Coordinates of C-alpha atoms in Angstrom, one line a residue:
Chain A
X330 CA -17.0 109.3 34.2
X331 CA -18.2 106.3 32.3
X332 CA -15.8 103.8 30.9
X333 CA -15.4 104.2 27.2
X334 CA -18.3 106.6 26.9
X335 CA -21.5 104.9 27.6
X336 CA -21.9 102.1 25.1
X337 CA -25.2 101.1 24.0
X338 CA -26.4 97.8 25.2
X339 CA -25.9 95.3 22.4
X340 CA -28.8 93.0 21.6
X341 CA -26.5 90.3 20.6
X342 CA -25.1 89.7 24.0
X343 CA -23.2 86.6 23.0
X344 CA -21.4 88.1 20.1
X345 CA -20.4 91.3 21.9
X346 CA -17.0 90.7 23.3
X347 CA -16.8 94.1 25.0
X348 CA -16.1 93.8 28.6
X349 CA -18.2 95.5 31.2
X350 CA -21.3 97.1 29.9
X351 CA -22.7 95.2 27.0
X352 CA -24.2 91.8 27.5
X353 CA -25.4 92.5 31.0
X354 CA -28.7 94.2 30.5
X355 CA -29.7 94.1 34.1
X356 CA -26.3 95.3 35.4
X357 CA -27.0 98.0 37.9
X358 CA -24.1 100.0 36.8
X359 CA -25.2 100.2 33.2
X360 CA -28.7 100.9 34.2
X361 CA -27.6 103.6 36.5
X362 CA -25.3 105.1 34.0
X363 CA -28.0 105.2 31.4
X364 CA -30.4 106.7 33.9
X365 CA -27.9 109.3 34.8
X366 CA -27.4 110.1 31.2
X367 CA -31.1 110.4 30.7
X368 CA -31.5 112.7 33.7
X369 CA -28.6 114.8 32.5
X370 CA -30.1 115.1 29.1
X371 CA -33.5 116.2 30.3
X372 CA -31.9 118.8 32.5
X373 CA -30.0 120.1 29.5
X374 CA -33.2 120.3 27.6
X375 CA -34.8 122.2 30.4
X376 CA -32.0 124.6 30.6
X377 CA -31.9 125.3 26.9
X378 CA -34.0 128.4 27.3
X379 CA -31.6 129.8 30.0
X380 CA -28.7 129.9 27.7
X381 CA -27.6 133.3 26.4
X382 CA -27.6 131.8 22.9
X383 CA -30.0 128.9 22.5
X384 CA -28.6 126.5 20.1
X385 CA -31.0 124.6 17.9
X386 CA -28.5 122.0 16.9
X387 CA -27.6 121.3 20.4
X388 CA -31.2 121.0 21.5
X389 CA -31.9 118.6 18.7
X390 CA -28.9 116.4 19.5
X391 CA -29.8 116.2 23.1
X392 CA -33.4 115.4 22.3
X393 CA -32.3 112.6 20.0
X394 CA -30.1 111.2 22.8
X395 CA -33.1 111.2 25.1
X396 CA -35.1 109.4 22.4
X397 CA -32.4 106.8 22.0
X398 CA -32.3 106.1 25.7
X399 CA -36.1 106.0 25.8
X400 CA -36.2 103.5 23.0
X401 CA -33.7 101.2 24.6
X402 CA -35.4 101.4 27.9
X403 CA -38.7 100.7 26.3
X404 CA -37.2 97.5 24.8
X405 CA -35.8 96.6 28.2
X406 CA -39.1 97.1 29.8
X407 CA -37.4 99.5 32.3
X408 CA -39.3 102.5 31.0
X409 CA -41.5 102.7 34.0
X410 CA -43.0 105.8 35.3
X411 CA -42.2 107.4 38.6
X412 CA -44.3 109.9 40.4
X413 CA -43.7 113.5 40.9
X414 CA -42.8 115.0 44.1
X415 CA -44.1 118.0 46.0
X416 CA -44.4 120.9 43.6
X417 CA -42.2 123.3 45.3
X418 CA -38.9 121.5 45.5
X419 CA -39.4 119.5 42.3
X420 CA -37.2 121.3 39.7
X421 CA -34.2 121.6 41.9
X422 CA -34.5 118.1 43.2
X423 CA -34.7 117.0 39.7
X424 CA -31.3 118.6 39.1
X425 CA -29.8 117.1 42.2
X426 CA -30.8 113.6 41.4
X427 CA -28.6 113.6 38.3
X428 CA -25.7 114.8 40.2
X429 CA -26.1 112.1 42.8
X430 CA -26.5 109.5 40.2
X431 CA -23.3 110.6 38.5
X432 CA -21.5 110.5 41.8
X433 CA -22.8 107.1 42.7
X434 CA -22.0 105.8 39.3
X435 CA -18.4 106.9 39.6
X436 CA -18.1 105.5 43.1
X437 CA -19.4 102.2 41.9
X438 CA -17.1 102.1 38.9
X439 CA -14.1 103.5 40.6
X440 CA -12.3 106.2 38.7
X441 CA -11.7 104.0 35.7
X442 CA -11.2 105.9 32.6
X443 CA -12.4 108.6 34.7
X444 CA -13.7 112.0 34.3
X445 CA -11.5 114.6 32.8
X446 CA -9.8 115.9 35.9
X447 CA -10.1 114.1 39.1
X448 CA -13.2 115.6 40.6
X449 CA -13.6 116.4 44.2
X450 CA -15.8 113.8 45.8
X451 CA -19.4 114.5 45.1
X452 CA -18.7 116.9 42.3
X453 CA -19.1 116.3 38.6
X454 CA -16.2 117.2 36.4
X455 CA -15.9 120.9 36.1
X456 CA -13.2 121.5 33.6
X457 CA -14.2 124.4 31.4
X458 CA -17.5 125.5 32.7
X459 CA -17.7 125.6 36.4
X460 CA -21.2 124.1 36.5
X461 CA -21.8 120.5 35.9
X462 CA -25.0 121.3 34.2
X463 CA -23.4 122.4 31.1
X464 CA -24.4 126.0 31.4
X465 CA -22.3 127.8 28.9
X466 CA -24.1 131.0 29.1
X467 CA -24.7 133.5 31.8
X468 CA -22.7 133.6 34.9
X469 CA -25.7 134.7 36.8
X470 CA -27.4 131.5 35.8
X471 CA -24.6 129.5 37.1
X472 CA -24.3 131.3 40.4
X473 CA -28.0 131.0 41.1
X474 CA -28.1 127.4 40.3
X475 CA -25.1 126.7 42.4
X476 CA -26.7 128.2 45.5
X477 CA -29.9 126.3 44.9
X478 CA -28.0 123.1 44.3
X479 CA -25.9 123.4 47.4
X480 CA -29.0 124.0 49.5
X481 CA -30.7 121.0 48.0
X482 CA -27.7 118.8 48.4
X483 CA -27.8 119.5 52.1
X484 CA -31.5 118.8 52.3
X485 CA -31.3 115.7 50.2
X486 CA -28.4 114.1 52.0
X487 CA -30.4 114.1 55.2
X488 CA -33.0 111.9 53.7
X489 CA -33.1 108.2 54.4
X490 CA -33.4 105.6 51.7
X491 CA -36.8 104.6 53.0
X492 CA -38.3 108.0 52.4
X493 CA -37.8 107.5 48.7
X494 CA -40.5 104.9 48.5
X495 CA -43.1 107.4 49.7
X496 CA -42.5 109.5 46.6
X497 CA -43.5 107.0 44.0
X498 CA -47.0 106.7 42.7
X499 CA -48.7 106.0 39.4
X500 CA -48.8 108.5 36.7
X501 CA -50.2 108.4 33.2
X502 CA -47.5 107.2 31.0
X503 CA -48.3 109.6 28.2
X504 CA -47.0 112.3 30.5
X505 CA -43.5 111.2 29.7
X506 CA -43.7 110.8 26.0
X507 CA -40.8 112.9 24.8
X508 CA -42.4 113.9 21.5
X509 CA -45.5 115.2 23.3
X510 CA -43.4 116.9 25.9
X511 CA -41.3 118.6 23.2
X512 CA -44.4 120.0 21.6
X513 CA -46.0 120.9 24.8
X514 CA -49.1 119.1 23.8
X515 CA -49.5 116.9 26.8
X516 CA -52.8 117.8 28.4
X517 CA -54.0 117.2 31.8
X518 CA -50.6 116.9 33.4
X519 CA -50.7 115.9 37.0
X520 CA -50.6 118.8 39.4
X521 CA -47.5 117.8 41.2
X522 CA -44.6 118.2 38.9
X523 CA -41.2 116.9 39.7
X524 CA -39.2 113.9 40.3
X525 CA -38.1 111.6 43.0
X526 CA -35.0 112.5 44.7
X527 CA -32.6 109.7 45.1
X528 CA -31.0 108.8 48.3
X529 CA -27.3 109.3 48.6
X530 CA -25.0 106.9 47.0
X531 CA -24.9 104.3 49.7
X532 CA -28.5 103.4 49.1
X533 CA -29.6 101.0 46.4
X534 CA -30.7 102.9 43.4
X535 CA -34.3 102.8 42.6
X536 CA -35.3 100.5 39.8
X537 CA -37.7 103.0 38.3
X538 CA -36.8 105.7 35.9
X539 CA -37.2 109.3 36.7
X540 CA -38.8 111.9 34.6
X541 CA -38.5 115.6 34.2
X542 CA -40.8 118.1 35.6
X543 CA -43.4 118.5 32.9
X544 CA -43.9 122.1 33.7
X545 CA -40.3 122.8 33.1
X546 CA -40.3 120.9 29.9
X547 CA -43.3 122.6 28.6
X548 CA -41.6 125.9 29.3
X549 CA -38.5 124.7 27.4
X550 CA -40.8 123.6 24.6
X551 CA -42.3 127.0 24.4
X552 CA -38.8 128.5 24.1
X553 CA -37.9 126.0 21.4
X554 CA -40.9 126.7 19.2
X555 CA -41.0 130.4 19.6
X556 CA -39.3 132.5 17.0
Chain B
X1239 CA 5.6 120.7 -5.4
X1240 CA 6.5 120.9 -1.8
X1241 CA 9.1 118.7 -0.4
X1242 CA 8.4 116.1 2.2
X1243 CA 7.1 117.8 5.2
X1244 CA 8.8 116.2 8.1
X1245 CA 7.2 116.7 11.5
X1246 CA 10.3 118.1 12.8
X1247 CA 10.5 120.6 10.0
X1248 CA 7.0 121.7 10.6
X1249 CA 7.9 122.0 14.3
X1250 CA 10.9 124.1 13.5
X1251 CA 9.0 126.3 11.1
X1252 CA 6.0 127.8 12.9
X1253 CA 6.7 131.0 14.7
X1254 CA 4.2 133.3 16.2
X1255 CA 3.7 136.2 14.0
X1256 CA 1.2 138.4 15.6
X1257 CA -1.0 138.5 18.6
X1258 CA -4.2 140.4 19.1
X1259 CA -5.8 140.1 22.5
X1260 CA -8.9 141.1 24.3
X1261 CA -10.0 140.4 27.8
X1262 CA -13.3 138.8 27.2
X1263 CA -14.2 135.6 25.7
X1264 CA -14.9 136.9 22.3
X1265 CA -14.9 133.8 20.1
X1266 CA -13.0 135.3 17.2
X1267 CA -13.9 134.3 13.7
X1268 CA -11.1 134.7 11.2
X1269 CA -10.8 134.8 7.4
X1270 CA -8.3 135.7 4.8
X1271 CA -9.7 137.5 1.7
X1272 CA -9.2 135.9 -1.6
X1273 CA -5.8 137.4 -2.4
X1274 CA -4.6 136.9 1.1
X1275 CA -3.8 140.5 1.6
X1276 CA -6.4 141.1 4.2
X1277 CA -7.3 139.3 7.3
X1278 CA -10.6 139.9 9.0
X1279 CA -11.6 139.0 12.5
X1280 CA -15.0 139.4 14.0
X1281 CA -16.0 138.8 17.6
X1282 CA -19.0 138.4 19.7
X1283 CA -18.9 142.0 20.8
X1284 CA -19.6 143.2 17.3
X1285 CA -16.1 144.3 16.5
X1286 CA -14.6 143.8 13.1
X1287 CA -10.8 144.2 12.9
X1288 CA -9.0 144.0 9.6
X1289 CA -5.3 143.5 9.2
X1290 CA -3.5 144.3 6.0
X1291 CA -0.4 142.7 4.7
X1292 CA 2.5 145.0 4.6
X1293 CA 5.7 144.3 2.8
X1294 CA 8.5 145.7 4.6
X1295 CA 11.9 144.2 4.1
X1296 CA 14.0 143.7 7.1
X1297 CA 17.5 142.7 7.0
X1298 CA 17.3 141.9 3.3
X1299 CA 14.9 139.2 3.8
X1300 CA 11.4 139.4 2.6
X1301 CA 9.3 139.2 5.7
X1302 CA 5.7 140.0 5.0
X1303 CA 3.8 141.1 8.1
X1304 CA 0.4 142.0 9.0
X1305 CA -0.4 145.5 10.1
X1306 CA -3.5 146.5 12.0
X1307 CA -5.5 148.4 9.5
X1308 CA -8.8 149.3 10.8
X1309 CA -11.5 148.3 13.2
X1310 CA -15.2 148.8 13.0
X1311 CA -17.9 148.5 15.5
X1312 CA -21.2 147.2 14.5
X1313 CA -24.1 146.7 16.8
X1314 CA -24.4 143.0 16.2
X1315 CA -22.7 139.8 17.3
X1316 CA -20.5 138.4 14.6
X1317 CA -20.6 134.7 14.0
X1318 CA -18.9 134.2 10.7
X1319 CA -16.9 136.2 8.3
X1320 CA -16.5 135.6 4.6
X1321 CA -14.9 137.8 2.0
X1322 CA -16.7 138.5 -1.2
X1323 CA -14.7 138.5 -4.4
X1324 CA -13.5 142.0 -4.7
X1325 CA -14.4 144.5 -7.3
X1326 CA -11.5 146.6 -8.5
X1327 CA -9.9 148.1 -5.4
X1328 CA -12.8 147.7 -3.1
X1329 CA -12.8 145.0 -0.5
X1330 CA -15.9 143.5 0.9
X1331 CA -16.5 141.8 4.2
X1332 CA -19.6 139.9 5.1
X1333 CA -20.5 139.1 8.7
X1334 CA -23.5 137.4 10.1
X1335 CA -25.2 137.2 13.4
X1336 CA -28.8 136.4 12.6
X1337 CA -28.9 139.2 10.1
X1338 CA -26.1 140.0 7.8
X1339 CA -24.4 143.1 6.6
X1340 CA -21.8 143.9 4.0
X1341 CA -19.1 146.2 4.9
X1342 CA -16.8 147.9 2.6
X1343 CA -13.5 146.9 4.0
X1344 CA -11.1 149.7 3.0
X1345 CA -10.9 153.3 3.9
X1346 CA -14.2 154.6 4.9
X1347 CA -16.2 151.8 6.3
X1348 CA -19.8 151.9 5.5
X1349 CA -22.6 149.5 6.3
X1350 CA -24.5 148.9 3.2
X1351 CA -25.5 146.2 0.8
X1352 CA -23.2 145.8 -2.2
X1353 CA -22.4 143.4 -4.9
X1354 CA -19.0 142.9 -6.2
X1355 CA -17.7 141.3 -9.3
X1356 CA -15.8 138.2 -10.1
X1357 CA -12.1 138.5 -9.9
X1358 CA -9.5 136.0 -10.9
X1359 CA -8.4 133.9 -8.0
X1360 CA -4.9 134.4 -6.8
X1361 CA -2.4 132.0 -8.3
X1362 CA -1.7 129.2 -5.9
X1363 CA 2.0 128.9 -5.5
X1364 CA 4.1 126.1 -4.3
X1365 CA 4.2 125.8 -0.6
X1366 CA 7.4 125.3 1.3
X1367 CA 7.6 123.9 4.7
X1368 CA 5.7 126.5 6.7
X1369 CA 7.7 128.5 9.1
X1370 CA 5.9 130.7 11.6
X1371 CA 7.3 133.8 13.0
X1372 CA 5.9 136.2 15.5
X1373 CA 5.3 139.8 14.7
X1374 CA 6.0 142.8 16.9
X1375 CA 2.7 144.4 16.5
X1376 CA 0.3 143.9 19.3
X1377 CA -3.2 145.2 19.4
X1378 CA -5.2 145.4 22.5
X1379 CA -8.9 145.8 22.4
X1380 CA -11.3 146.3 25.1
X1381 CA -14.1 143.9 25.6
X1382 CA -17.5 144.8 24.4
X1383 CA -21.0 143.8 25.3
X1384 CA -22.1 140.4 24.4
X1385 CA -25.5 140.7 22.7
X1386 CA -28.0 138.2 23.8
X1387 CA -30.6 137.2 21.3
X1388 CA -32.6 134.7 23.1
X1389 CA -35.1 133.9 20.5
X1390 CA -33.3 134.1 17.2
X1391 CA -31.9 131.3 15.3
X1392 CA -28.6 132.4 14.0
X1393 CA -27.4 131.8 10.5
X1394 CA -24.9 129.0 11.1
X1395 CA -23.1 129.0 7.9
X1396 CA -22.5 131.4 5.1
X1397 CA -20.9 130.9 1.8
X1398 CA -20.1 133.1 -1.2
X1399 CA -20.6 132.0 -4.8
X1400 CA -17.9 132.4 -7.3
X1401 CA -20.0 134.8 -9.3
X1402 CA -20.8 137.1 -6.5
X1403 CA -24.3 136.9 -5.2
X1404 CA -24.2 135.9 -1.6
X1405 CA -26.6 133.2 -0.7
X1406 CA -27.4 131.9 2.7
X1407 CA -28.5 128.6 4.0
X1408 CA -30.3 128.8 7.3
X1409 CA -31.5 126.2 9.7
X1410 CA -35.1 126.0 9.2
X1411 CA -37.4 125.2 12.0
X1412 CA -40.2 122.9 11.0
X1413 CA -43.8 123.5 11.9
X1414 CA -43.9 120.6 14.3
X1415 CA -41.0 120.5 16.7
X1416 CA -41.3 116.8 17.3
X1417 CA -40.4 116.2 13.7
X1418 CA -37.1 117.9 14.0
X1419 CA -34.4 115.4 14.4
X1420 CA -31.8 116.7 12.0
X1421 CA -30.5 120.2 11.3
X1422 CA -28.2 121.7 8.7
X1423 CA -25.0 122.5 10.3
X1424 CA -22.7 124.0 7.6
X1425 CA -22.7 124.8 4.0
X1426 CA -20.5 126.1 1.2
X1427 CA -20.6 126.8 -2.5
X1428 CA -18.4 125.1 -4.9
X1429 CA -15.4 127.3 -5.6
X1430 CA -15.9 127.2 -9.4
X1431 CA -19.4 126.1 -10.1
X1432 CA -21.7 128.7 -8.6
X1433 CA -24.8 126.6 -9.0
X1434 CA -23.4 123.8 -6.8
X1435 CA -23.2 123.8 -3.1
X1436 CA -22.9 121.3 -0.3
X1437 CA -24.4 121.3 3.1
X1438 CA -23.8 119.1 6.1
X1439 CA -26.1 117.8 8.8
X1440 CA -26.2 117.0 12.5
X1441 CA -26.4 113.3 11.6
X1442 CA -23.1 113.3 9.8
X1443 CA -24.3 113.5 6.2
X1444 CA -23.4 115.7 3.4
X1445 CA -25.6 116.6 0.5
X1446 CA -24.4 118.1 -2.8
X1447 CA -27.0 120.2 -4.5
X1448 CA -27.1 121.6 -8.0
X1449 CA -29.4 124.5 -8.0
X1450 CA -30.1 124.1 -11.6
X1451 CA -31.8 120.8 -10.9
X1452 CA -34.1 122.0 -8.2
X1453 CA -34.9 125.1 -6.4
X1454 CA -35.2 123.3 -3.1
X1455 CA -32.2 122.5 -1.1
X1456 CA -33.7 119.3 0.0
X1457 CA -33.3 117.8 -3.5
X1458 CA -29.8 116.7 -3.6
X1459 CA -27.8 115.3 -6.4
X1460 CA -25.3 113.5 -4.2
X1461 CA -25.5 112.2 -0.7
X1462 CA -22.4 111.4 1.3
X1463 CA -22.5 109.3 4.3
X1464 CA -20.1 106.9 5.9
X1465 CA -21.6 103.7 7.4
X1466 CA -21.6 103.7 11.2
X1467 CA -18.9 101.6 12.9
X1468 CA -20.9 99.2 15.1
X1469 CA -18.0 98.5 17.4
X1470 CA -17.9 102.2 18.4
X1471 CA -21.6 102.6 18.9
X1472 CA -22.7 104.5 22.0
X1473 CA -25.3 107.0 23.0
X1474 CA -22.9 109.7 21.8
X1475 CA -22.4 108.3 18.3
X1476 CA -24.8 110.7 16.7
X1477 CA -23.5 113.7 18.5
X1478 CA -19.9 113.1 17.6
X1479 CA -20.9 112.4 14.0
X1480 CA -22.5 115.8 13.7
X1481 CA -20.6 117.8 11.2
X1482 CA -19.4 121.2 12.4
X1483 CA -17.8 122.4 9.2
X1484 CA -17.6 121.6 5.5
X1485 CA -15.1 123.0 3.1
X1486 CA -14.5 122.5 -0.6
X1487 CA -10.9 122.1 -1.6
X1488 CA -9.5 124.9 -3.7
X1489 CA -9.5 122.5 -6.6
X1490 CA -13.2 121.8 -6.1
X1491 CA -12.6 118.1 -6.3
X1492 CA -12.8 117.3 -2.7
X1493 CA -14.8 118.3 0.4
X1494 CA -13.5 118.2 3.9
X1495 CA -15.8 117.7 6.9
X1496 CA -15.1 118.1 10.6
X1497 CA -16.9 116.2 13.2
X1498 CA -16.1 116.1 16.9
X1499 CA -13.2 113.7 16.7
X1500 CA -12.1 113.6 13.1
X1501 CA -11.5 115.4 9.9
X1502 CA -12.6 113.6 6.7
X1503 CA -11.8 114.2 3.1
X1504 CA -14.3 113.1 0.6
X1505 CA -14.0 112.7 -3.2
X1506 CA -17.0 114.2 -4.9
X1507 CA -17.2 111.1 -7.0
X1508 CA -17.4 108.7 -4.1
X1509 CA -20.4 109.0 -1.8
X1510 CA -20.3 105.9 0.3
X1511 CA -17.3 106.8 2.4
X1512 CA -14.5 109.4 2.8
X1513 CA -11.2 108.8 1.1
X1514 CA -9.2 110.0 4.1
X1515 CA -10.0 110.2 7.8
X1516 CA -7.7 112.0 10.3
X1517 CA -8.0 111.6 14.0
X1518 CA -7.8 115.0 15.6
X1519 CA -8.0 114.0 19.3
X1520 CA -9.1 110.4 19.5
X1521 CA -8.0 110.3 23.1
X1522 CA -11.3 112.0 23.9
X1523 CA -13.3 109.1 22.8
X1524 CA -13.3 107.6 26.3
X1525 CA -14.3 110.9 27.8
X1526 CA -17.4 111.5 25.8
X1527 CA -19.8 111.4 28.7
X1528 CA -17.8 114.0 30.6
X1529 CA -17.6 116.1 27.5
X1530 CA -21.3 115.8 27.1
X1531 CA -21.9 116.8 30.6
X1532 CA -19.8 120.0 30.3
X1533 CA -21.1 120.7 26.8
X1534 CA -17.7 120.5 25.1
X1535 CA -19.1 117.8 22.9
X1536 CA -21.1 120.4 21.2
X1537 CA -18.1 122.6 20.3
X1538 CA -18.1 123.4 16.6
X1539 CA -14.6 123.2 15.2
X1540 CA -13.8 124.5 11.8
X1541 CA -11.3 123.1 9.3
X1542 CA -9.3 124.6 6.5
X1543 CA -7.3 123.6 3.4
X1544 CA -4.0 125.2 2.6
X1545 CA -3.7 126.8 -0.8
X1546 CA -2.6 123.7 -2.6
X1547 CA -5.0 121.4 -0.8
X1548 CA -2.1 119.3 0.4
X1549 CA -2.3 120.2 4.1
X1550 CA -5.4 120.5 6.2
X1551 CA -5.7 122.2 9.6
X1552 CA -8.2 122.2 12.4
X1553 CA -8.3 123.2 16.0
X1554 CA -8.5 121.3 19.3
X1555 CA -8.4 121.9 23.0
X1556 CA -5.7 123.4 25.2
X1557 CA -5.0 125.9 22.5
X1558 CA -3.8 123.1 20.3
X1559 CA -4.3 123.0 16.6
X1560 CA -3.5 120.2 14.2
X1561 CA -2.1 120.0 10.7
X1562 CA -2.3 116.9 8.5
X1563 CA -0.2 116.5 5.4
X1564 CA -2.3 114.5 3.0
X1565 CA 0.6 113.4 0.9
X1566 CA 3.0 112.3 3.5
X1567 CA 0.4 111.3 6.1
X1568 CA 2.4 113.1 8.7
X1569 CA 0.7 115.3 11.3
X1570 CA 1.7 117.8 13.9
X1571 CA 0.1 119.3 16.9
X1572 CA 1.0 122.9 17.7
X1573 CA 0.0 125.3 20.4
X1574 CA -1.1 128.8 20.2
X1575 CA -0.3 130.5 23.4
X1576 CA 1.8 133.4 24.6
X1577 CA 3.5 131.4 27.2
X1578 CA 4.8 128.9 24.7
X1579 CA 5.7 131.1 21.8
X1580 CA 7.9 134.0 22.5
X1581 CA 8.2 136.4 19.6
X1582 CA 10.3 135.0 16.8
X1583 CA 10.5 131.7 18.6
X1584 CA 9.8 128.6 16.8
X1585 CA 6.8 126.6 17.9
X1586 CA 7.6 123.1 19.0
X1587 CA 5.2 120.3 18.4
X1588 CA 3.1 119.2 21.2
X1589 CA 2.1 115.7 22.2
X1590 CA -0.8 114.4 24.3
X1591 CA 0.0 111.4 26.4
X1592 CA -2.8 108.9 26.2
X1593 CA -1.6 106.4 28.7
X1594 CA 1.4 104.9 30.3
X1595 CA 4.4 106.9 31.2
X1596 CA 4.2 110.5 30.4
X1597 CA 7.3 111.8 28.8
X1598 CA 8.8 115.2 29.5
X1599 CA 7.0 117.9 27.5
X1600 CA 4.0 115.7 26.9
X1601 CA 0.7 116.6 28.4
X1602 CA -1.7 114.1 29.8
X1603 CA -5.3 114.0 28.6
X1604 CA -6.6 114.9 32.1
X1605 CA -4.5 118.0 32.2
X1606 CA -5.9 119.5 29.0
X1607 CA -7.7 122.8 29.4
X1608 CA -11.0 122.4 27.7
X1609 CA -11.8 126.1 28.1
X1610 CA -9.0 126.9 25.7
X1611 CA -10.4 125.7 22.4
X1612 CA -9.4 126.7 18.9
X1613 CA -12.5 126.7 16.8
X1614 CA -11.5 129.1 14.1
X1615 CA -8.5 129.0 11.9
X1616 CA -7.7 130.4 8.5
X1617 CA -5.0 129.7 5.9
X1618 CA -3.7 132.2 3.5
X1619 CA -4.9 131.3 -0.1
X1620 CA -1.4 131.1 -1.5
X1621 CA 1.2 131.3 1.2
X1622 CA 2.1 129.6 4.4
X1623 CA 0.5 132.1 6.6
X1624 CA -2.2 131.0 9.1
X1625 CA -4.4 132.8 11.5
X1626 CA -5.4 131.0 14.6
X1627 CA -8.1 132.3 17.0
X1628 CA -7.5 131.0 20.5
X1629 CA -10.4 132.2 22.6
X1630 CA -9.6 135.9 22.9
X1631 CA -6.4 135.9 21.1
X1632 CA -5.6 135.9 17.5
X1633 CA -2.3 134.5 16.4
X1634 CA -0.8 134.9 13.0
X1635 CA 1.9 132.5 12.1
X1636 CA 3.9 132.6 8.9
X1637 CA 6.4 130.8 6.9
X1638 CA 10.0 131.7 7.5
X1639 CA 11.4 132.2 4.1
X1640 CA 15.0 131.0 4.2

């Protein structure tokens, strides 16, 4: 999916001889890839509680990955906040946006080093587990998600790029502090959880970052902390 | 000691010895006991199966085989199995799933707590080129329930001291979740010094602790960490540095660690870097994002030493497992699958094509089956007999004695 894994942007741009990603902080492909990775990671954190066997090590590693991205984006100044969507569709749209980003990233980059198998267009690599969301637990969970995702895909692809703009508004930035989210200690969360859904690949990617549904994350946090 | 192990010789030597199959994905854990006479397997469904070495001579050649001895159902999911040093004629088996139980592993299986006694370790004999041969015995088992414990943190690693008292190291959840950035991933006691143990972390560090020095496992006497390679830095660097298994050598002089892409051997006297690093499947380095997406990057592979500490073994994907000879620096990739190993047939080495023209018999990276992963392997303490758990199949390979 991403060439050479997703390399961290090097601060010494001049010294870094790597082709492609490093040295071009504003390159849309890198930003898009990083955003996609962030989305994917947040989804994984959300889904931790749905696994048959929640894995503390895995959760910690994913959370650390999110922190790394967050730190880098903060340094970039790209850690901007994006508004939530309508409450009802939010969680599933949130999942969909990652998939679309992954797909658009691949289409931009070409196959390159490629995903593991050659995926069907619009689908993430599905080698061992059939779901791209990394669900390694219940089959019920996967089936349910798949139906919801398919439905949302159809809905989403009917959107026009312009409609994305309507979805953005200002939100308190503490909303998206990962540490606070993980501890479920964020108070006064806005009433409309969710994330913007991105337009299909053809549209220019939004420059803002996207955030998880706080409600979902709080729930995930509850699961993580409970014994 | 052993002769130069040529890759071709290793290829010619491993034959499938035994196959034990179930239908479900049971994630077998396997372990030889300290004499190598018993082999225990435990699965997610709570089934413990024990195989016993039998010594039947066939055709005048000494061909030790493993017979199905007994199985036991316990109402818990089994994560790891470790044998306790045995007392007299009694064998002990320890399994864990979040709680633990000790099972007397002979006739009459009872679930109860026991303590054994120290027994002299088996003499480590010279190893010849390992030759694997399949056995005739096949055991079928029906799949069992998978127990879901949504809110328990499993004991991830268990180890047994040389003097008998089992001790456990458990991932401990801190009071504040936001402070948790590193977890203990594996641990083991020193084979000879019962007061010493090592534990590994999700950040790729190893700590050696002497319990005499401190009662707390966060006071370490040695700290092993390799400096990060800046040229390979990515968002996945930490994840792939997370250590999934740590094992002392039988000699007690070295430790071996397994992270996602490599196996490393450390000298206890050198903390700043490993003395040896072996690439298990470096061709996956460019696929890390996909492997993160499908969660394969979190697979926890184990690693094992052979009896003389000269060869190390670990699993990979596509039912491949790898062996590295520390002396000759040769390595081999073998496959544990029914299709590729007829009974009594010799396993041929496999090769992954990483680019360019794919030769016949090579497999390309994109064709690897990532659902077929070998996480658990075991090596007999003194002979060239290995047990390989491939998803829901157990393979026993043994040396062909010429």
